[in-house]
Structures are given as structure tokens and as C-alpha cells.
XYZ file of C-alpha atoms in Angstrom:
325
model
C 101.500 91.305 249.774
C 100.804 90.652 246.247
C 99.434 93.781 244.477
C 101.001 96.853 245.946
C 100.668 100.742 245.890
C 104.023 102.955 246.940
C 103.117 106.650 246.851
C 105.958 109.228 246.807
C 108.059 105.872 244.981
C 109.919 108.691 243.209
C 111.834 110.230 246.339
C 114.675 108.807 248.187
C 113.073 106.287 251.175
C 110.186 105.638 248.419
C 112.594 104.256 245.452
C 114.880 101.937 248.057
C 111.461 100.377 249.357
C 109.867 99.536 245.695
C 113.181 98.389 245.314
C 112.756 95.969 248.327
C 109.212 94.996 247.726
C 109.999 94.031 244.051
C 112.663 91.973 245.945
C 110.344 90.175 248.138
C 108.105 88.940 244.488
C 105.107 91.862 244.955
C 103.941 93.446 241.717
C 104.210 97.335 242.448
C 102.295 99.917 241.601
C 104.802 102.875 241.788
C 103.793 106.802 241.940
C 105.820 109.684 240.785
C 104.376 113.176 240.817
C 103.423 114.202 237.626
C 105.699 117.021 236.037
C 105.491 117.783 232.620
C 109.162 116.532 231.771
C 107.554 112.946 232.534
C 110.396 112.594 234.902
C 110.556 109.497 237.275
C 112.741 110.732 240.225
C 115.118 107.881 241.622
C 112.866 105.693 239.796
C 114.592 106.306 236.165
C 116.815 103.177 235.483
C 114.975 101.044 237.603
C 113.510 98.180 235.411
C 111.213 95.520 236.185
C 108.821 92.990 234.363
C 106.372 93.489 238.542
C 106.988 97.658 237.925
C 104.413 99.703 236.975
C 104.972 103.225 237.005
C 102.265 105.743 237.092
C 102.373 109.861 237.831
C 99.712 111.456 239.169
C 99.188 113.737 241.995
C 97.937 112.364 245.907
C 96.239 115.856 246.317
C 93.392 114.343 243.792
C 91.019 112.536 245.257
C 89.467 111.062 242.117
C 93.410 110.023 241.217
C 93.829 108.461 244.022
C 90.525 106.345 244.208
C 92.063 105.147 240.792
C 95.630 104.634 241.922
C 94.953 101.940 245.071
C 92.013 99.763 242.541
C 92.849 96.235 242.651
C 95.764 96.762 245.516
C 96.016 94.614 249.092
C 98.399 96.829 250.291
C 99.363 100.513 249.986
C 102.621 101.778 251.200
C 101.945 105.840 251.307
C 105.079 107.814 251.509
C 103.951 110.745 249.448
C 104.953 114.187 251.333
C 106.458 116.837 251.672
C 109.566 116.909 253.383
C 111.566 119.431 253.594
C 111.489 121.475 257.078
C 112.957 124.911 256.073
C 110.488 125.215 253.147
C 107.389 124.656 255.348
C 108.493 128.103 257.033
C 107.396 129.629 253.558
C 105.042 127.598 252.427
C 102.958 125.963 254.954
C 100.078 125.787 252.535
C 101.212 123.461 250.526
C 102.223 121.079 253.005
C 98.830 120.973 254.176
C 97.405 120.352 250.777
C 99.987 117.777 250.066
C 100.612 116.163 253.829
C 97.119 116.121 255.481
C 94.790 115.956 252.645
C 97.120 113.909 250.429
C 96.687 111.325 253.372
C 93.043 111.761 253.699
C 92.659 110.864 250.120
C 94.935 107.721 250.284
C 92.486 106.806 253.102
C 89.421 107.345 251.644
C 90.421 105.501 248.344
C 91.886 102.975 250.607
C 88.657 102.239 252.255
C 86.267 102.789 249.129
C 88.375 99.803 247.427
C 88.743 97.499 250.023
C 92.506 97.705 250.401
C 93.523 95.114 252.940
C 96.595 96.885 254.270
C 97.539 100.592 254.465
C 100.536 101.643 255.775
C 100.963 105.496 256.340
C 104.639 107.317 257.298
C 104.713 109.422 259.353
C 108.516 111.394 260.803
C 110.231 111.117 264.284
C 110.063 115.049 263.969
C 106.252 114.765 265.466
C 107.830 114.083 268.647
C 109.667 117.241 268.845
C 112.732 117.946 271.385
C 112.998 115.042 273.723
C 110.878 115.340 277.033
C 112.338 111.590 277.725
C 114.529 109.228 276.057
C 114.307 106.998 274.789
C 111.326 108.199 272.834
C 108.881 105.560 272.606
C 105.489 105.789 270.662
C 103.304 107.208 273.547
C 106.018 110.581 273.674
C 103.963 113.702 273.206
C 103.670 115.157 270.163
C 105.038 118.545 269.585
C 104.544 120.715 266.693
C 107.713 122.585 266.286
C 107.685 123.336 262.290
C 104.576 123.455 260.279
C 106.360 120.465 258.204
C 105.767 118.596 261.842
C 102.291 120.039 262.558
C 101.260 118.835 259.352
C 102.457 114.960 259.823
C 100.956 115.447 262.959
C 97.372 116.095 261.473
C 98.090 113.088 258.533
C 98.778 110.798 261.287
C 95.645 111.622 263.024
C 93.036 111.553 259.983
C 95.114 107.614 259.200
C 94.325 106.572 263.075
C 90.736 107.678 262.855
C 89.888 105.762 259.878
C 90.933 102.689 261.629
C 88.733 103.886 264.995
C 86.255 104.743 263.018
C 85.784 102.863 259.408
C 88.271 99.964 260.612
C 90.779 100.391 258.285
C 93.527 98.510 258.401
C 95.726 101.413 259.172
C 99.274 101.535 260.943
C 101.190 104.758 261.256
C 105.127 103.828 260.669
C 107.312 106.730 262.199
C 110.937 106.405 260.821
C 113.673 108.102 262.422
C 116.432 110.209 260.389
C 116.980 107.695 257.252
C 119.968 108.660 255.212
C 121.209 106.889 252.434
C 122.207 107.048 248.526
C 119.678 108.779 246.880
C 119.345 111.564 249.825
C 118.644 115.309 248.430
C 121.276 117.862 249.638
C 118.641 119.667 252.275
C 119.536 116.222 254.336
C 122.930 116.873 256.532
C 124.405 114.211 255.596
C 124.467 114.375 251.813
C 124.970 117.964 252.138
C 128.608 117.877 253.859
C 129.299 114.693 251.670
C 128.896 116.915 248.607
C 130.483 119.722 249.946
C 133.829 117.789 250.792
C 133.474 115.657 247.099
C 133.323 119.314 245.504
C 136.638 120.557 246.783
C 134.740 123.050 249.009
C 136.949 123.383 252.684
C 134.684 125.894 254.579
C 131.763 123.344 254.565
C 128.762 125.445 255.757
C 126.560 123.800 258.620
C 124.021 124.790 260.833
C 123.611 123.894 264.658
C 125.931 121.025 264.892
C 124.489 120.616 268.924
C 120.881 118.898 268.177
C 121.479 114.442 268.154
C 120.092 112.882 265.584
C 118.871 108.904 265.822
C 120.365 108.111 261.980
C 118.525 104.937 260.251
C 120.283 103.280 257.248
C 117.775 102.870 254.378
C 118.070 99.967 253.697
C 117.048 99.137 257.444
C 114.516 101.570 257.300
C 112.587 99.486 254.691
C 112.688 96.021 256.109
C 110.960 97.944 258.967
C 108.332 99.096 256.369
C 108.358 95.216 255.282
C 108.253 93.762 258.729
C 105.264 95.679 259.690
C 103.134 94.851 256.675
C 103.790 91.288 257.030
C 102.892 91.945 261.165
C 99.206 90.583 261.971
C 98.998 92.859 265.029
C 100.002 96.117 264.168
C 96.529 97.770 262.915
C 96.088 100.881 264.540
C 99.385 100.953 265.760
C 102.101 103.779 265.946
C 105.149 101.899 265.286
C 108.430 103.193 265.396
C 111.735 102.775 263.656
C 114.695 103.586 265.516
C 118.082 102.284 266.215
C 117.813 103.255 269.641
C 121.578 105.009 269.210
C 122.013 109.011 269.165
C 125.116 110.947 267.952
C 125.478 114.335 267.744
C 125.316 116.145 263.976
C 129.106 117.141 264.526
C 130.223 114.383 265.260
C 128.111 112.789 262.621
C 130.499 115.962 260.203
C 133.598 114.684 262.002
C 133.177 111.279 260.892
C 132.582 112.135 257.310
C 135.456 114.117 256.902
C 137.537 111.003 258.725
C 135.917 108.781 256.067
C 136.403 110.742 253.087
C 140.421 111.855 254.709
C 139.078 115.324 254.172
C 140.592 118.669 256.230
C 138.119 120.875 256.280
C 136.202 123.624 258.799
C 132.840 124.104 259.821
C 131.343 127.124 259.135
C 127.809 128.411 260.431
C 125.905 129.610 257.844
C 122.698 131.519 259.237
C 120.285 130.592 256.248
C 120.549 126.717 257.501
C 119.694 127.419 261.227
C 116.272 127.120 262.422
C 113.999 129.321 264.476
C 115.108 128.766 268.053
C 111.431 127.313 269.089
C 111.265 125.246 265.728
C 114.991 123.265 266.037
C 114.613 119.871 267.513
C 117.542 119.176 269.947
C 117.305 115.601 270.479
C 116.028 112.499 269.196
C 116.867 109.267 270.542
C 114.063 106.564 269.518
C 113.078 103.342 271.462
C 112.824 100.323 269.084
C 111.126 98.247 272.004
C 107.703 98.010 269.810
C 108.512 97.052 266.838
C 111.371 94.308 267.876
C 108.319 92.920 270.061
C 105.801 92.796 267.189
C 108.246 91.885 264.177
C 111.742 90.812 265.776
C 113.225 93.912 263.419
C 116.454 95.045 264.638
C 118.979 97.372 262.527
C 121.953 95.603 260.752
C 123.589 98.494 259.151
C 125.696 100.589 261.642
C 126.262 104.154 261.701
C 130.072 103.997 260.405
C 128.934 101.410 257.385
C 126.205 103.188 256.209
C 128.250 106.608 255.382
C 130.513 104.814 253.452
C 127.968 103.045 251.548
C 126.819 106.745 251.175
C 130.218 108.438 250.566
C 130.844 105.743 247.512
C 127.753 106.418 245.941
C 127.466 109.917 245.971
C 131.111 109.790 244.926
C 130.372 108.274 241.350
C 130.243 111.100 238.996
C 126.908 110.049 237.835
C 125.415 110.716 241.465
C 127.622 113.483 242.176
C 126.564 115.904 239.415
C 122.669 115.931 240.525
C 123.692 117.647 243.416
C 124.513 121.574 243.666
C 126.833 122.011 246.384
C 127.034 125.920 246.580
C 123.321 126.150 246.684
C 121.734 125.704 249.826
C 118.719 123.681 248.821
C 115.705 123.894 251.027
């Protein structure tokens, strides 16, 4: 990896991983979305003679044949994400999930891109039908937000069956980490509890979540795109270790010496067929093709998080009392 492309750079996993690769010597290529306040995301402050920052818009075809010229390898992270708002707007998550993706792979292959690397969420699985969920698990549509990684994951796997495209699907599970928006769990009670707020308002604390660090999450990225035999490959990354989301709550609030109450607020539930219940993911695949194992437990990586969003700096992006989609 010398010349590299990281769609969606400007989100949370996306800023951590250009962070990584300009660690490891590449010269990135980084894409925000383009908003008129030329506004960078998590990418403002980050300075680097390798960084090259560009906005545009994966949704373009023409952009995008632009965007991956001259690259070996294209990390595309570009999405969108958030489950609650695909219940309203399922449209654009089409436009922006499954197209966006079928543009990156059509620019990929007009230009010759040696390496494309397409994410893809543990939330394709859906509610556990075994545990722990390895890469041949059914998948199960249970939000369009799902439905339409589904359908991105699908058009990447065809252009490697069918163009041979260097193509390899990498399905994280739950990353958390500094830079998480509030409509995450995690940085939602964290900024609840740093605000002073008591009643901290939750949704269905029952469903088990399978919670990556970031940081872990992208030397999986990095370990797969340095892996010779992983084109055409679904490749998980797991910890293989489930907790529940209250006690996930529980052990905040021991971290941050906070007494506080749950509270269940019915905007943040999901539509009983939509919530996924369990998620436990099996890491066999890619320890076997990479040796990648997680370093960062469970208990660490909330305080990392807890410091972070603690700094004033951090802590007055977020909005608490709003519950952000």
C-alpha cells in the first residue's frame, strides 16, 4: 500500500484508520462529503505532509472515477449509518449505501486499482441463529440500514466473480471509540453522565453487543489489505466476547463513579422485528488469514473513551438532551 483512497475518512472508524495508514508510511487520499461550510469532519486538525484531503460525494459516479486515479488500494467506508434514520429515510441509504458502492467499484475497476476493500456491518447478520457468528451466518435484513449493506456487499462480491476485482468485504462488529456520534450507546450514556444528567435515557438494555475498540478495528482493516488471500472474501472482525448493553451502562457509570438510573425512553427503541438481540462474532477467519487478534479490552477501551469525550473540547460537539438519530 502506497497510494491510498479512504472514503467516508471524515466519520469516526474512517478518521482513526487514515490515521493508521498515514502511520504505516501510505500517502492517503482522504474523502469528506462535500458541505458547503468546507467542513472536514474528524479530519480538521489532522495534519500531514502524505494527507490529501478532497470532498466530494460517492453517489457521483464521474467523482468517483476521479477520486480512486492513480490509487493501489481503496479503503471504502463511505455510508450511511445510522439505523433509526433508515426507518425515515430509506431512500437515501440506497442512493448513498448500494450505489455509492457500485460506483467505488466501477471506478475501482475502470482504473486498475489493485486492492479494494469494502465495509460492510455485523448488523447484516441480524439476531443470532448461532453463535458464534461466523461469515457463512445468514443474512437477515432487519432495518433498511441492514438491507441496504446487504445489497453493497453483494454488488462488491460480484465484481470480483465477475470482473475479478480484487474485492474483500470487511464486516466490523460494534466499534466504539473517541470520535463516536451520540446515536452510538456508548457515547450517548458517556455524555449523558459528563452533562450532569441522572435519569440517563436508554433503550432496550437486553440485546448483547460484540464491542470492537477502534483502534483494533483498524489494524483489522490493515491486516487484511496486507493479506494475499483474502480476495473475494467476507472477513470478519470480532472479538469473539458479548456483553449485554446494560451491563455495558453499568460499567460506565462504575468508570465515571456516576449514580445514576436508567430510564426507557420510547423514541430510542426499535421496531420489535427490526432490534437485533444478539451478536456474538467468530474471529476464527481472520486470525487464520492475518494472525489479527484484539489487544484492547472491553474495560480499557471505555476509559480511553470516557477521557476523551471528557475534554471540554470533545465534550461540547455533543448534544446530550437531543436524541440524535
Amino acid at each position: 500500500m502506497k497510494n491510498v483512497v479512504v472514503t467516508g475518512a471524515d466519520g469516526f472508524i474512517g478518521s482513526h484508520l487514515t490515521e493508521a495508514l498515514l502511520n504505516e508510511g501510505c500517502s492517503v487520499t482522504a474523502l469528506a462529503q462535500y458541505n458547503s461550510f468546507n467542513n472536514w469532519g474528524w479530519l480538521e486538525g489532522i495534519h500531514h505532509p502524505d494527507l490529501n484531503i478532497i470532498t466530494g460525494d460517492v453517489r457521483d459516479p464521474d467523482f468517483c472515477r476521479t477520486l480512486v486515479e492513480g490509487a493501489d488500494t481503496v479503503f471504502h467506508l463511505a455510508a450511511l449509518i445510522a439505523i433509526p434514520y433508515s426507518y425515515i429515510a430509506p431512500d437515501s441509504y440506497v442512493d448513498t449505501n448500494v450505489k455509492g458502492t457500485l460506483n467505488i467499484c466501477q471506478a475501482a475497476r475502470s482504473a486498475g486499482v489493485e486492492r479494494l476493500l469494502v465495509t460492510s456491518t455485523s448488523e447484516v447478520y441480524g439476531t443470532a441463529r448461532y453463535v458464534p457468528i461466523d461469515e457463512n451466518h445468514p443474512k437477515q435484513p432487519q432495518s433498511p440500514y441492514s438491507a441496504t449493506k446487504i445489497g453493497a456487499d453483494a454488488i462488491a462480491l460480484s465484481f470480483h466473480n465477475a470482473f475479478n476485482l480484487n474485492v474483500t468485504v470487511v464486516r466490523p462488529f460494534n466499534t466504539y471509540g473517541p470520535r463516536q456520534s451520540a446515536r452510538a450507546i456508548i457515547p450517548s450514556i458517556i455524555t449523558q453522565i459528563a452533562s450532569g444528567i441522572r435519569e440517563i435515557k436508554v433503550g432496550d438494555l437486553s440485546p448483547t453487543r460484540d464491542f470492537n475498540y477502534v483502534e483494533d478495528t483498524c489494524r483489522g482493516f490493515i491486516a487484511i489489505a496486507k493479506c494475499g488471500n483474502a480476495a473475494g472474501e467476507e472477513i470478519n472482525i470480532a472479538t469473539q466476547r458479548e456483553v449485554s448493553m446494560e451491563k455495558t451502562l453499568k460499567t460506565i457509570a462504575s468508570l465515571m463513579g456516576a449514580d445514576v438510573k436508567w430510564v426507557t425512553d420510547p423514541e430510542r427503541l426499535r421496531p420489535s422485528g427490526s432490534e437485533v438481540f444478539r451478536l456474538l462474532g467468530s474471529n476464527e477467519k481472520i486470525r487464520q488469514l492475518t494472525g489479527w487478534v484484539p489487544q484492547v479490552s472491553l474495560e480499557e477501551g471505555l476509559k480511553r473513551t470516557i477521557n476523551w469525550i471528557l475534554k471540554d473540547d470533545n465534550l461540547r460537539n455533543y448534544k446530550p438532551n437531543i436524541y440524535n438519530r
